[in-house]
Amino acid sequence: MSVTLDLSRVAPAVDAPKPPINLSGLTRPQMVAALTESGVVEHGKAKMRATQIFRWVHHRGVTDFAQMSDVAKETRARLADHFTIARPEVVERQVSKDGTRKWLIRMAPGVEVETVYIPSVGRAGALCVSSQVGCTLNCSFCHTGTQALVRNLTAAEIVAQVQIAKDDLGEWPSDKEDRLLSNIVFMGMGEPLYNLGQVADAIEIISDNEGITISRRRITVSTSGVVPQLQALGDKTQAMLAISLHATNDALRDVLVPLNKKYPLDQLMAGIRAYPGLSNARRVTFEYVMLKGVNDSPDEARALVKLIKGIPAKVNLIPFNPWPGTDYQCSDWAAIEAFAAILNRAGYSSPIRTPRGRDILAACGQLKSESEKVRASAMRKLSMAAMAGVLDDDEDEAAA
Ligand code: SAH
Ligand code: SF4
């Protein structure tokens, strides 16, 4: 028996007004299309107008169409009817004694992320951005892994983290000399390769020469090893690659990074070797969290050397950052140094860095309760040591 439904009789749902598109999250070609589709700008002028607006937003950092002094008043009003260039709200701002800055940003009600700026890493200073709120992967040593995914961030929300840091650092216009923000690392909350479309758009926007102009070789994406997306990451973004390795055999990596069960080490290493643009000047960073009695023996250091043999690489040893309820402990300092020495002898740069901004991370407990879930995980997630190590020899790379 078949039943036919007459959908024409169903009352149309009342359309909620669509929020205006935030132009900050559109690449220049996307902006051309959006301006044309909206009818605000006629087709022939869209490309020129898009570059003009893009420069106002990403070179000058304006947050109001009224500030675009070389755009006709009537056009500005029409732009404001269709679009926005407003920033999300900064809920909390903290500055550490060592100059580390941290912002808690509310993207939407209940959608909050932390972004951290660390001075004196990379060429001048680096910003650690989030790509998701929460994470679907459950790495056993990571507190974000215990939090369900709230949602992916949009390109506008990823770019907004950079814009807010630049507002605070006084980095507009973007071609200012002696810039403090020289590097970006996707090492905040979330797995960037599970949100690659938005991450790639954000990287295109951040690196665009008409705007913020942070070179793609100063942008690093850290992944737990989503092997099928590695090629696309390289092709779409030409970003520097960081891999959260943490173990040298499948049995242990299955426990630490459960995604390993899906993409085991042989597949991961093959994917890394094939990463577009890998060379001595563009090395992959292996992140290795130091867990006492779990993965920190000299034998494991030697196994690591063997595993990554032939890959242009550096290793970033991250002292484990403990969190309430975890069974893991950070390795003793002597064990970390012994581990690093084996890597160094094999010719690998393997920086160990003391976490920065400890004082403001400690003060995080005073943040508001509605953001607690996100904040608590983000706090542990944003591993200062990890970030500093990834960017350790940025100068050498720039010179290469
Ligand atoms: N999801 C991505 C990117 C964010 S994690 C990834 O896993 O690579 C950034 C880095 O911080 C990763 O290397 C991650 O393994 C590490 N990390 C997570 N929790 C940590 C902790 N408690 N202590 C030290 N490093 C941690
Ligand atoms: Fe997710 Fe990365 Fe944490 Fe693993 S380490 S749970 S992939 S954020």
CSV table of C-alpha atoms and ligand atoms in Angstrom, one decimal:
chain,number,residue,atom,x,y,z
A,1,MET,CA,0.0,0.0,0.0
A,2,SER,CA,1.4,3.4,-0.8
A,3,VAL,CA,0.4,6.6,0.9
A,4,THR,CA,0.7,10.0,-0.7
A,5,LEU,CA,1.2,13.0,1.4
A,6,ASP,CA,0.0,16.3,0.2
A,7,LEU,CA,2.7,18.6,1.5
A,8,SER,CA,1.2,21.7,0.0
A,9,ARG,CA,-1.3,21.6,2.8
A,10,VAL,CA,1.3,21.6,5.5
A,11,ALA,CA,1.6,25.1,7.0
A,12,PRO,CA,5.0,26.6,6.2
A,13,ALA,CA,7.3,26.8,9.2
A,14,VAL,CA,7.8,30.4,10.4
A,15,ASP,CA,11.3,31.2,9.2
A,16,ALA,CA,13.5,32.4,12.0
A,17,PRO,CA,15.4,35.5,10.8
A,18,LYS,CA,18.8,34.3,9.5
A,19,PRO,CA,21.8,35.8,11.3
A,20,PRO,CA,23.7,38.1,9.0
A,21,ILE,CA,26.8,36.5,7.4
A,22,ASN,CA,30.0,37.6,9.1
A,23,LEU,CA,32.3,38.8,6.3
A,24,SER,CA,35.4,38.1,8.5
A,25,GLY,CA,35.0,34.4,7.8
A,26,LEU,CA,34.9,34.7,4.0
A,27,THR,CA,37.9,34.2,1.8
A,28,ARG,CA,38.2,36.9,-0.9
A,29,PRO,CA,36.6,34.7,-3.7
A,30,GLN,CA,33.8,33.9,-1.2
A,31,MET,CA,33.3,37.5,-0.5
A,32,VAL,CA,33.0,38.4,-4.2
A,33,ALA,CA,30.3,35.7,-4.4
A,34,ALA,CA,28.5,36.9,-1.3
A,35,LEU,CA,28.5,40.6,-2.3
A,36,THR,CA,27.1,39.7,-5.8
A,37,GLU,CA,24.5,37.3,-4.5
A,38,SER,CA,23.2,39.9,-2.0
A,39,GLY,CA,22.7,42.4,-4.7
A,40,VAL,CA,24.6,45.0,-2.7
A,41,VAL,CA,27.4,45.2,-5.3
A,42,GLU,CA,26.9,44.9,-9.0
A,43,HIS,CA,28.7,42.0,-10.7
A,44,GLY,CA,31.4,44.0,-12.5
A,45,LYS,CA,32.5,45.7,-9.3
A,46,ALA,CA,32.4,42.9,-6.9
A,47,LYS,CA,36.0,41.8,-7.1
A,48,MET,CA,37.3,45.3,-6.5
A,49,ARG,CA,34.8,46.0,-3.8
A,50,ALA,CA,35.6,42.7,-2.1
A,51,THR,CA,39.3,43.5,-1.9
A,52,GLN,CA,38.5,46.9,-0.6
A,53,ILE,CA,36.3,45.5,2.2
A,54,PHE,CA,38.7,42.7,2.9
A,55,ARG,CA,41.5,45.2,3.5
A,56,TRP,CA,39.3,47.2,5.8
A,57,VAL,CA,38.5,44.1,7.9
A,58,HIS,CA,41.8,42.3,7.9
A,59,HIS,CA,44.4,45.0,7.2
A,60,ARG,CA,42.8,47.8,9.3
A,61,GLY,CA,40.8,45.7,11.7
A,62,VAL,CA,37.6,47.7,11.6
A,63,THR,CA,34.5,46.3,13.2
A,64,ASP,CA,31.9,48.7,11.7
A,65,PHE,CA,31.0,49.4,8.1
A,66,ALA,CA,30.7,53.1,9.0
A,67,GLN,CA,34.5,53.2,9.4
A,68,MET,CA,35.0,52.3,5.7
A,69,SER,CA,35.6,55.9,4.6
A,70,ASP,CA,36.2,55.2,0.9
A,71,VAL,CA,33.0,53.3,0.5
A,72,ALA,CA,29.8,55.3,-0.4
A,73,LYS,CA,27.6,55.9,2.6
A,74,GLU,CA,24.6,54.3,0.8
A,75,THR,CA,26.7,51.1,0.1
A,76,ARG,CA,27.9,51.0,3.7
A,77,ALA,CA,24.3,51.1,4.9
A,78,ARG,CA,23.3,48.3,2.5
A,79,LEU,CA,26.3,46.2,3.6
A,80,ALA,CA,25.2,46.6,7.2
A,81,ASP,CA,21.7,45.4,6.2
A,82,HIS,CA,23.1,42.1,4.9
A,83,PHE,CA,26.3,41.4,6.7
A,84,THR,CA,28.2,41.9,9.9
A,85,ILE,CA,31.9,42.4,10.7
A,86,ALA,CA,31.4,42.4,14.5
A,87,ARG,CA,33.7,40.5,16.9
A,88,PRO,CA,32.4,37.9,19.3
A,89,GLU,CA,32.4,38.9,23.0
A,90,VAL,CA,35.5,38.6,25.1
A,91,VAL,CA,34.2,37.2,28.4
A,92,GLU,CA,37.5,37.2,30.2
A,93,ARG,CA,41.0,38.5,29.5
A,94,GLN,CA,44.1,37.6,31.5
A,95,VAL,CA,47.7,38.6,31.2
A,96,SER,CA,50.5,36.6,32.9
A,97,LYS,CA,53.6,38.0,34.5
A,98,ASP,CA,55.6,36.5,31.6
A,99,GLY,CA,53.5,38.3,29.0
A,100,THR,CA,51.3,35.4,28.0
A,101,ARG,CA,47.8,36.6,27.3
A,102,LYS,CA,44.6,34.5,27.4
A,103,TRP,CA,41.1,35.4,26.2
A,104,LEU,CA,37.9,33.5,26.9
A,105,ILE,CA,35.7,34.2,23.9
A,106,ARG,CA,31.9,33.6,23.7
A,107,MET,CA,31.1,32.7,20.1
A,108,ALA,CA,27.4,32.1,21.0
A,109,PRO,CA,25.5,31.3,24.2
A,110,GLY,CA,27.3,28.2,25.7
A,111,VAL,CA,29.9,28.2,23.0
A,112,GLU,CA,33.1,29.4,24.5
A,113,VAL,CA,36.7,28.9,23.6
A,114,GLU,CA,40.1,30.0,24.9
A,115,THR,CA,42.8,31.5,22.8
A,116,VAL,CA,46.3,32.1,24.1
A,117,TYR,CA,49.1,34.4,22.9
A,118,ILE,CA,52.6,33.5,24.0
A,119,PRO,CA,55.4,36.0,23.4
A,120,SER,CA,58.9,35.0,22.3
A,121,VAL,CA,58.0,31.8,20.5
A,122,GLY,CA,58.3,31.4,16.7
A,123,ARG,CA,59.6,34.6,15.0
A,124,ALA,CA,58.0,37.0,17.5
A,125,GLY,CA,55.0,35.4,19.3
A,126,ALA,CA,52.4,32.8,18.6
A,127,LEU,CA,48.7,32.4,19.0
A,128,CYS,CA,47.2,29.1,19.9
A,129,VAL,CA,43.7,28.8,18.4
A,130,SER,CA,40.9,26.3,18.8
A,131,SER,CA,39.1,24.6,15.9
A,132,GLN,CA,36.3,22.9,17.8
A,133,VAL,CA,34.5,23.3,21.1
A,134,GLY,CA,35.2,19.9,22.7
A,135,CYS,CA,36.5,16.9,20.8
A,136,THR,CA,35.1,13.6,19.5
A,137,LEU,CA,38.4,11.8,20.1
A,138,ASN,CA,39.2,10.5,23.5
A,139,CYS,CA,42.9,10.6,24.1
A,140,SER,CA,43.3,9.2,27.6
A,141,PHE,CA,45.7,11.9,28.8
A,142,CYS,CA,43.7,14.9,27.4
A,143,HIS,CA,41.0,16.5,29.3
A,144,THR,CA,39.3,17.9,26.2
A,145,GLY,CA,38.8,14.2,25.3
A,146,THR,CA,36.5,13.8,28.3
A,147,GLN,CA,34.2,16.5,27.0
A,148,ALA,CA,31.7,15.8,24.3
A,149,LEU,CA,32.0,17.8,21.1
A,150,VAL,CA,29.8,20.9,21.4
A,151,ARG,CA,30.3,21.9,17.8
A,152,ASN,CA,32.8,22.8,15.1
A,153,LEU,CA,33.9,26.4,14.9
A,154,THR,CA,33.2,28.4,11.7
A,155,ALA,CA,36.0,30.1,9.8
A,156,ALA,CA,34.7,33.4,11.1
A,157,GLU,CA,35.0,32.1,14.6
A,158,ILE,CA,38.6,30.9,14.0
A,159,VAL,CA,39.6,34.2,12.4
A,160,ALA,CA,37.9,36.1,15.2
A,161,GLN,CA,40.4,34.5,17.7
A,162,VAL,CA,43.2,36.1,15.6
A,163,GLN,CA,41.4,39.4,15.3
A,164,ILE,CA,40.8,39.6,19.0
A,165,ALA,CA,44.4,38.9,19.8
A,166,LYS,CA,45.4,41.7,17.3
A,167,ASP,CA,43.0,44.1,18.9
A,168,ASP,CA,44.5,43.5,22.3
A,169,LEU,CA,48.1,43.6,21.0
A,170,GLY,CA,47.5,46.8,19.1
A,171,GLU,CA,48.5,45.0,15.8
A,172,TRP,CA,46.4,47.0,13.3
A,173,PRO,CA,47.2,47.9,10.6
A,174,SER,CA,48.5,44.4,9.8
A,175,ASP,CA,51.7,45.6,8.1
A,176,LYS,CA,52.9,47.3,11.3
A,177,GLU,CA,56.6,46.9,11.9
A,178,ASP,CA,57.8,44.6,14.7
A,179,ARG,CA,54.6,42.6,14.9
A,180,LEU,CA,54.2,40.7,18.1
A,181,LEU,CA,51.9,38.0,16.5
A,182,SER,CA,54.0,36.2,13.9
A,183,ASN,CA,52.8,32.5,14.2
A,184,ILE,CA,49.6,30.6,14.5
A,185,VAL,CA,49.2,27.1,15.9
A,186,PHE,CA,46.0,25.0,15.8
A,187,MET,CA,46.7,23.4,19.1
A,188,GLY,CA,43.8,24.7,21.1
A,189,MET,CA,40.6,22.6,21.6
A,190,GLY,CA,39.5,20.1,19.0
A,191,GLU,CA,40.8,18.1,16.1
A,192,PRO,CA,41.4,20.5,13.2
A,193,LEU,CA,41.2,17.7,10.6
A,194,TYR,CA,37.6,17.0,11.6
A,195,ASN,CA,36.8,20.6,10.7
A,196,LEU,CA,39.1,20.9,7.7
A,197,GLY,CA,36.9,23.0,5.5
A,198,GLN,CA,36.5,25.8,8.0
A,199,VAL,CA,40.2,25.5,9.1
A,200,ALA,CA,41.4,25.8,5.5
A,201,ASP,CA,39.2,28.8,4.8
A,202,ALA,CA,40.5,30.5,8.0
A,203,ILE,CA,44.1,29.8,7.0
A,204,GLU,CA,43.4,31.3,3.5
A,205,ILE,CA,42.0,34.4,5.2
A,206,ILE,CA,44.8,34.7,7.8
A,207,SER,CA,47.5,34.3,5.2
A,208,ASP,CA,46.0,36.5,2.5
A,209,ASN,CA,48.5,39.3,1.5
A,210,GLU,CA,45.7,41.9,1.5
A,211,GLY,CA,45.0,41.2,5.1
A,212,ILE,CA,46.7,39.7,8.2
A,213,THR,CA,49.5,38.3,6.0
A,214,ILE,CA,50.8,35.6,8.3
A,215,SER,CA,52.7,33.3,6.0
A,216,ARG,CA,51.4,29.7,5.6
A,217,ARG,CA,54.8,28.4,6.8
A,218,ARG,CA,54.2,30.2,10.1
A,219,ILE,CA,50.9,28.4,10.5
A,220,THR,CA,51.0,25.0,12.1
A,221,VAL,CA,48.2,22.5,12.3
A,222,SER,CA,48.4,19.8,15.0
A,223,THR,CA,46.5,16.5,14.4
A,224,SER,CA,46.1,13.3,16.4
A,225,GLY,CA,46.5,11.5,13.1
A,226,VAL,CA,43.4,11.7,10.8
A,227,VAL,CA,45.4,9.9,8.0
A,228,PRO,CA,42.8,10.3,5.2
A,229,GLN,CA,42.8,14.1,5.6
A,230,LEU,CA,46.6,14.7,5.6
A,231,GLN,CA,46.9,15.0,1.9
A,232,ALA,CA,44.0,17.4,1.7
A,233,LEU,CA,45.4,19.5,4.6
A,234,GLY,CA,48.7,19.9,2.7
A,235,ASP,CA,47.0,20.6,-0.6
A,236,LYS,CA,44.5,23.0,0.7
A,237,THR,CA,46.6,24.9,3.3
A,238,GLN,CA,50.3,24.3,2.7
A,239,ALA,CA,50.4,24.6,6.5
A,240,MET,CA,53.2,23.2,8.7
A,241,LEU,CA,52.3,19.8,10.1
A,242,ALA,CA,52.4,18.6,13.7
A,243,ILE,CA,51.5,15.1,14.7
A,244,SER,CA,50.5,14.1,18.2
A,245,LEU,CA,52.4,10.8,18.3
A,246,HIS,CA,53.0,10.0,22.0
A,247,ALA,CA,53.8,6.4,21.5
A,248,THR,CA,56.0,4.3,19.3
A,249,ASN,CA,54.0,1.0,19.1
A,250,ASP,CA,50.3,0.4,18.3
A,251,ALA,CA,49.5,-1.3,21.6
A,252,LEU,CA,50.3,1.8,23.6
A,253,ARG,CA,49.1,4.3,21.1
A,254,ASP,CA,45.8,2.5,20.9
A,255,VAL,CA,45.4,3.4,24.6
A,256,LEU,CA,46.8,7.0,24.5
A,257,VAL,CA,45.3,8.1,21.2
A,258,PRO,CA,42.4,5.7,20.4
A,259,LEU,CA,42.1,7.0,16.9
A,260,ASN,CA,45.2,4.8,16.4
A,261,LYS,CA,42.9,1.8,16.2
A,262,LYS,CA,41.4,3.2,13.0
A,263,TYR,CA,44.7,4.6,11.6
A,264,PRO,CA,47.5,2.6,13.0
A,265,LEU,CA,51.2,3.7,13.0
A,266,ASP,CA,52.2,2.1,9.7
A,267,GLN,CA,49.4,4.0,7.9
A,268,LEU,CA,50.1,7.2,9.9
A,269,MET,CA,53.8,7.1,9.1
A,270,ALA,CA,53.1,6.5,5.4
A,271,GLY,CA,50.7,9.4,5.4
A,272,ILE,CA,53.3,11.7,7.0
A,273,ARG,CA,56.0,10.7,4.5
A,274,ALA,CA,53.6,11.7,1.7
A,275,TYR,CA,52.7,15.0,3.2
A,276,PRO,CA,52.9,17.7,0.5
A,277,GLY,CA,56.0,19.9,0.7
A,278,LEU,CA,57.8,18.0,3.4
A,279,SER,CA,61.5,18.9,3.3
A,280,ASN,CA,64.4,19.8,5.6
A,281,ALA,CA,63.2,23.4,5.5
A,282,ARG,CA,59.6,22.3,6.2
A,283,ARG,CA,59.9,19.6,8.8
A,284,VAL,CA,57.0,17.8,10.5
A,285,THR,CA,56.9,18.2,14.3
A,286,PHE,CA,56.2,15.0,16.3
A,287,GLU,CA,54.6,15.9,19.6
A,288,TYR,CA,55.3,13.5,22.4
A,289,VAL,CA,53.7,14.0,25.8
A,290,MET,CA,56.0,12.7,28.6
A,291,LEU,CA,54.0,10.3,30.8
A,292,LYS,CA,55.8,8.8,33.8
A,293,GLY,CA,56.4,5.1,33.5
A,294,VAL,CA,54.2,4.9,30.4
A,295,ASN,CA,56.2,6.1,27.4
A,296,ASP,CA,59.3,7.8,28.7
A,297,SER,CA,62.0,5.0,28.9
A,298,PRO,CA,65.3,5.2,26.9
A,299,ASP,CA,64.1,2.2,24.9
A,300,GLU,CA,61.1,4.2,23.8
A,301,ALA,CA,63.3,7.1,22.8
A,302,ARG,CA,65.4,4.7,20.7
A,303,ALA,CA,62.2,3.2,19.2
A,304,LEU,CA,61.1,6.7,18.3
A,305,VAL,CA,64.3,7.4,16.5
A,306,LYS,CA,63.8,4.2,14.5
A,307,LEU,CA,60.2,5.0,13.7
A,308,ILE,CA,60.8,8.5,12.3
A,309,LYS,CA,64.0,7.6,10.5
A,310,GLY,CA,64.3,9.4,7.1
A,311,ILE,CA,61.5,11.8,7.8
A,312,PRO,CA,62.5,15.5,8.0
A,313,ALA,CA,61.3,16.0,11.5
A,314,LYS,CA,61.8,17.6,14.9
A,315,VAL,CA,60.4,16.2,18.2
A,316,ASN,CA,58.6,18.2,20.7
A,317,LEU,CA,58.7,16.7,24.2
A,318,ILE,CA,55.7,18.0,26.2
A,319,PRO,CA,55.8,17.6,30.0
A,320,PHE,CA,52.3,16.2,30.8
A,321,ASN,CA,50.0,18.8,32.2
A,322,PRO,CA,47.9,16.9,34.9
A,323,TRP,CA,44.2,17.5,35.6
A,324,PRO,CA,41.9,16.4,38.4
A,325,GLY,CA,40.9,12.7,38.0
A,326,THR,CA,43.7,11.7,35.7
A,327,ASP,CA,45.9,8.6,36.6
A,328,TYR,CA,48.8,9.9,34.5
A,329,GLN,CA,51.8,11.7,36.0
A,330,CYS,CA,54.4,13.9,34.3
A,331,SER,CA,57.7,12.2,33.8
A,332,ASP,CA,60.6,13.2,36.1
A,333,TRP,CA,62.8,15.9,34.7
A,334,ALA,CA,65.8,13.6,34.5
A,335,ALA,CA,63.8,11.1,32.4
A,336,ILE,CA,62.7,13.8,30.0
A,337,GLU,CA,66.3,15.0,29.7
A,338,ALA,CA,67.6,11.5,29.1
A,339,PHE,CA,64.9,11.0,26.5
A,340,ALA,CA,65.8,14.3,24.8
A,341,ALA,CA,69.5,13.4,24.8
A,342,ILE,CA,68.9,10.2,22.8
A,343,LEU,CA,66.9,12.1,20.2
A,344,ASN,CA,69.6,14.8,20.1
A,345,ARG,CA,72.4,12.3,19.6
A,346,ALA,CA,70.4,10.9,16.7
A,347,GLY,CA,70.3,14.4,15.1
A,348,TYR,CA,66.8,15.5,16.1
A,349,SER,CA,66.1,18.8,17.6
A,350,SER,CA,63.9,18.0,20.6
A,351,PRO,CA,63.2,21.0,22.7
A,352,ILE,CA,61.6,20.8,26.1
A,353,ARG,CA,60.0,23.9,27.3
A,354,THR,CA,58.7,25.0,30.6
A,355,PRO,CA,55.0,25.9,30.4
A,356,ARG,CA,54.3,29.7,30.4
A,357,GLY,CA,51.5,31.7,31.7
A,358,ARG,CA,51.2,29.4,34.7
A,359,ASP,CA,49.9,32.2,36.9
A,360,ILE,CA,47.0,33.0,34.7
A,361,LEU,CA,46.1,29.4,34.1
A,362,ALA,CA,45.9,29.0,37.8
A,363,ALA,CA,43.5,31.9,38.1
A,364,CYS,CA,41.2,30.2,35.6
A,365,GLY,CA,39.2,28.7,38.4
A,366,GLN,CA,37.7,32.0,39.0
A,367,LEU,CA,35.9,32.1,35.7
A,368,LYS,CA,32.1,32.0,35.5
A,369,SER,CA,30.3,28.7,36.0
A,370,GLU,CA,28.5,28.6,32.7
A,371,SER,CA,31.7,28.5,30.9
A,372,GLU,CA,33.3,26.1,33.4
A,373,LYS,CA,33.0,22.9,31.3
A,374,VAL,CA,34.7,24.4,28.3
A,375,ARG,CA,37.2,26.5,30.2
A,376,ALA,CA,38.4,23.6,32.4
A,377,SER,CA,39.1,21.4,29.4
A,378,ALA,CA,40.6,24.2,27.4
A,379,MET,CA,42.9,25.1,30.2
A,380,ARG,CA,44.5,21.7,30.1
A,381,LYS,CA,44.4,21.4,26.4
A,382,LEU,CA,46.3,24.5,25.6
A,383,SER,CA,49.7,23.1,26.3
A,384,MET,CA,52.1,26.0,26.4
A,385,ALA,CA,55.0,23.8,26.3
A,386,ALA,CA,53.7,22.0,23.2
A,387,MET,CA,53.3,25.2,21.4
A,388,ALA,CA,56.7,26.7,22.2
A,389,GLY,CA,58.4,23.5,21.1
A,390,VAL,CA,56.7,23.3,17.8
A,391,LEU,CA,57.9,26.8,16.9
A,392,ASP,CA,61.3,26.4,18.4
A,393,ASP,CA,63.4,26.8,15.3
A,394,ASP,CA,61.1,28.9,13.3
A,395,GLU,CA,64.0,31.3,12.5
A,396,ASP,CA,66.1,28.6,11.0
A,397,GLU,CA,63.2,27.6,8.8
A,398,ALA,CA,62.6,31.1,7.7
A,399,ALA,CA,66.2,31.4,6.7
A,400,ALA,CA,66.3,28.1,4.9
B,1,SAH,N1,43.6,17.6,18.6
B,1,SAH,C1,44.8,18.0,18.0
B,1,SAH,C2,45.2,19.4,18.4
B,1,SAH,C3,45.0,19.9,19.7
B,1,SAH,S1,45.9,19.2,21.0
B,1,SAH,C4,45.9,17.0,18.5
B,1,SAH,O1,45.6,16.2,19.3
B,1,SAH,O2,47.0,17.1,18.0
B,1,SAH,C5,47.5,20.0,21.1
B,1,SAH,C6,48.6,19.1,21.8
B,1,SAH,O3,48.4,19.1,23.2
B,1,SAH,C7,48.5,17.7,21.3
B,1,SAH,O4,49.8,17.2,21.0
B,1,SAH,C8,48.0,17.0,22.6
B,1,SAH,O5,48.4,15.6,22.6
B,1,SAH,C9,48.6,17.8,23.7
B,1,SAH,N2,48.0,17.6,25.0
B,1,SAH,C10,46.7,17.3,25.3
B,1,SAH,N3,46.5,17.1,26.6
B,1,SAH,C11,47.6,17.4,27.2
B,1,SAH,C12,48.1,17.4,28.5
B,1,SAH,N4,47.2,17.1,29.5
B,1,SAH,N5,49.4,17.6,28.8
B,1,SAH,C13,50.2,17.9,27.8
B,1,SAH,N6,49.9,17.9,26.5
B,1,SAH,C14,48.6,17.7,26.2
B,2,SF4,FE1,41.1,15.7,20.9
B,2,SF4,FE2,43.7,16.4,20.5
B,2,SF4,FE3,42.7,16.1,23.0
B,2,SF4,FE4,43.0,13.9,21.5
B,2,SF4,S1,44.6,15.3,22.2
B,2,SF4,S2,41.2,14.4,22.7
B,2,SF4,S3,42.5,14.8,19.4
B,2,SF4,S4,42.0,17.6,21.5
